[in-house]
Short mmCIF file of C-alpha atoms in Angstrom, two decimals:
data_model
loop_
_atom_site.label_atom_id
_atom_site.label_comp_id
_atom_site.label_asym_id
_atom_site.label_seq_id
_atom_site.Cartn_x
_atom_site.Cartn_y
_atom_site.Cartn_z
CA UNK A 688 128.76 128.59 78.06
CA UNK A 689 129.89 131.93 79.43
CA UNK A 690 132.10 132.45 82.45
CA UNK A 691 130.44 134.37 85.31
CA UNK A 692 131.61 137.95 85.78
CA UNK A 693 133.72 138.23 88.95
CA UNK A 694 131.76 140.68 91.07
CA UNK A 695 133.42 139.85 94.39
CA UNK A 696 134.96 143.33 94.70
CA UNK A 697 131.88 145.33 93.71
CA UNK A 698 129.76 147.06 96.34
CA UNK A 699 126.21 146.52 95.11
CA UNK A 700 123.58 149.01 96.26
CA UNK A 701 119.79 149.07 96.15
CA UNK A 702 117.08 151.69 96.45
CA UNK A 703 113.85 151.10 98.32
CA UNK A 704 110.94 150.76 95.91
CA UNK A 705 113.11 149.73 92.95
CA UNK A 706 112.96 145.95 92.91
CA UNK A 707 115.14 143.44 91.06
CA UNK A 708 118.00 145.89 90.45
CA UNK A 709 121.35 146.44 92.13
CA UNK A 710 123.73 149.19 91.09
CA UNK A 711 127.21 150.56 91.55
CA UNK A 712 127.88 154.12 90.39
CA UNK A 713 131.33 153.99 88.76
CA UNK A 714 131.76 157.65 87.87
CA UNK A 715 129.95 160.97 87.67
CA UNK A 716 131.69 163.63 85.58
CA UNK A 717 129.71 166.86 85.68
CA UNK A 718 132.08 168.66 83.31
CA UNK A 719 131.93 165.97 80.61
CA UNK A 720 128.24 165.22 81.43
CA UNK A 721 128.83 161.48 81.91
CA UNK A 722 127.34 159.02 84.42
CA UNK A 723 128.74 155.47 84.37
CA UNK A 724 126.92 152.74 86.26
CA UNK A 725 127.12 148.97 86.68
CA UNK A 726 123.70 147.37 86.99
CA UNK A 727 122.77 143.86 88.06
CA UNK A 728 119.22 142.82 87.18
CA UNK A 729 117.73 139.72 88.81
CA UNK A 730 117.24 136.63 86.68
CA UNK A 731 113.78 136.16 85.19
CA UNK A 732 112.56 139.48 86.62
CA UNK A 733 111.79 142.97 85.36
CA UNK A 734 112.88 146.29 86.80
CA UNK A 735 110.73 149.42 86.98
CA UNK A 736 109.30 150.95 83.84
CA UNK A 737 111.56 153.82 82.77
CA UNK A 738 112.87 156.01 79.98
CA UNK A 739 116.50 156.87 79.26
CA UNK A 740 116.69 160.65 78.84
CA UNK A 741 120.22 160.88 77.44
CA UNK A 742 122.40 158.97 75.00
CA UNK A 743 123.90 155.79 76.44
CA UNK A 744 126.10 152.82 75.70
CA UNK A 745 125.44 149.36 77.13
CA UNK A 746 127.94 146.51 77.46
CA UNK A 747 126.59 143.19 78.76
CA UNK A 748 129.17 141.56 81.03
CA UNK A 749 127.19 138.54 82.26
CA UNK A 750 124.00 136.81 81.19
CA UNK A 751 121.60 138.30 78.71
CA UNK A 752 119.84 141.64 78.95
CA UNK A 753 116.17 141.34 78.08
CA UNK A 754 114.35 144.53 77.10
CA UNK A 755 110.56 144.71 77.24
CA UNK A 756 108.16 147.27 75.79
CA UNK A 757 105.87 149.14 78.18
CA UNK A 758 103.07 146.64 77.39
CA UNK A 759 105.31 143.75 78.51
CA UNK A 760 106.20 142.36 75.06
CA UNK A 761 109.81 141.25 74.66
CA UNK A 762 111.53 143.74 72.37
CA UNK A 763 115.16 142.64 72.33
CA UNK A 764 117.67 140.23 73.86
CA UNK A 765 121.28 141.36 74.19
CA UNK A 766 123.72 138.50 74.83
CA UNK A 767 126.88 138.67 76.91
CA UNK A 768 129.53 140.75 75.17
CA UNK A 769 127.08 142.90 73.24
CA UNK A 770 127.85 146.60 72.86
CA UNK A 771 124.95 148.87 71.92
CA UNK A 772 124.89 152.65 71.55
CA UNK A 773 121.41 154.16 71.88
CA UNK A 774 120.10 157.73 71.63
CA UNK A 775 118.18 159.16 74.57
CA UNK A 776 114.46 159.85 74.77
CA UNK A 777 113.52 156.47 73.31
CA UNK A 778 110.43 154.51 74.16
CA UNK A 779 109.53 153.63 77.73
CA UNK A 780 110.57 150.10 78.62
CA UNK A 781 111.64 147.73 81.34
CA UNK A 782 114.63 145.43 81.47
CA UNK A 783 115.68 142.28 83.23
CA UNK A 784 117.86 139.23 83.25
CA UNK A 785 117.44 135.96 81.44
CA UNK A 786 118.00 132.67 83.27
CA UNK A 787 120.89 134.17 85.30
CA UNK A 788 121.37 137.60 86.80
CA UNK A 789 122.52 140.00 84.11
CA UNK A 790 125.35 142.44 84.76
CA UNK A 791 125.65 145.35 82.37
CA UNK A 792 127.70 148.52 82.21
CA UNK A 793 125.75 151.65 81.22
CA UNK A 794 127.64 154.76 80.16
CA UNK A 795 125.23 157.69 80.03
CA UNK A 796 126.52 160.53 77.82
CA UNK A 797 125.61 164.13 77.08
CA UNK A 798 123.58 164.40 80.28
CA UNK A 799 121.86 167.79 80.30
CA UNK A 800 118.93 166.96 82.60
CA UNK A 801 117.75 163.59 83.82
CA UNK A 802 119.48 160.32 83.10
CA UNK A 803 116.37 158.25 83.86
CA UNK A 804 112.69 158.92 84.40
CA UNK A 805 111.00 156.19 86.43
CA UNK A 806 107.41 155.73 85.23
CA UNK A 807 104.14 154.31 86.51
CA UNK A 808 102.02 151.99 84.31
CA UNK A 809 100.31 155.06 82.76
CA UNK A 810 103.74 156.48 81.79
CA UNK A 811 103.59 159.25 84.40
CA UNK A 812 106.96 160.21 85.88
CA UNK A 813 107.19 159.06 89.51
CA UNK A 814 110.93 159.59 90.08
CA UNK A 815 113.86 161.17 88.26
CA UNK A 816 117.59 160.57 88.45
CA UNK A 817 120.11 163.06 87.11
CA UNK A 818 123.70 164.01 87.83
CA UNK A 819 122.98 165.37 91.35
CA UNK A 820 121.19 162.16 92.38
CA UNK A 821 123.89 159.88 90.99
CA UNK A 822 126.61 162.01 92.55
CA UNK A 823 124.89 161.63 95.95
CA UNK A 824 124.45 157.88 95.43
CA UNK A 825 128.13 157.52 94.50
CA UNK A 826 129.24 159.44 97.60
CA UNK A 827 126.95 157.34 99.83
CA UNK A 828 128.13 153.99 98.48
CA UNK A 829 131.66 154.30 99.81
CA UNK A 830 134.86 153.09 98.12
CA UNK A 831 134.69 151.74 94.58
CA UNK A 832 135.58 148.18 95.64
CA UNK A 833 135.72 146.24 98.88
CA UNK A 834 139.11 146.27 100.55
CA UNK A 835 141.07 143.05 100.02
#
C-alpha cells in the first residue's frame, strides 16, 4: 500500500477542453530550455491524445501512470516511485490514472520548440504548448503553494 502524496499546498490548474488533467507549472527556464510540471490525471480516465516533442523525465509520486497507444491499447504501467527518461518525438499516446488519481512530475528538457502537441483522433495537431505558453500559465497560476 502506498501513502498518498500530500498535495494540500499545491495550486492545481485546469484548461478548458483538456479533461481529466490538472497541472501545476513548477518552473520554466528559457535559458536552460527546461519546463517542469506536476500533473494529476484522474483515476480510470484518459487525457487528450498528444505527443511529447522534447526529451523528458517522469517520476510517479502517487498511484500508477497508465500509458495508452493512440488506438487505445494499454502500452505501459508505471508504478509509484518509477523514474523514466524518454526521448522526444515518440509515438502519439494518451495517459491516465489507475484506480486512484495519479500524480507525476514531468521535467521537459532541451525544449527548442513545442513541449507538447495536442492531437485529434486522426493525429492532426489541434493545440501546441511550448515555453511561451507554459511561462504564461505559470504567471497566471499565482504563487507556487497556497499560503499557510
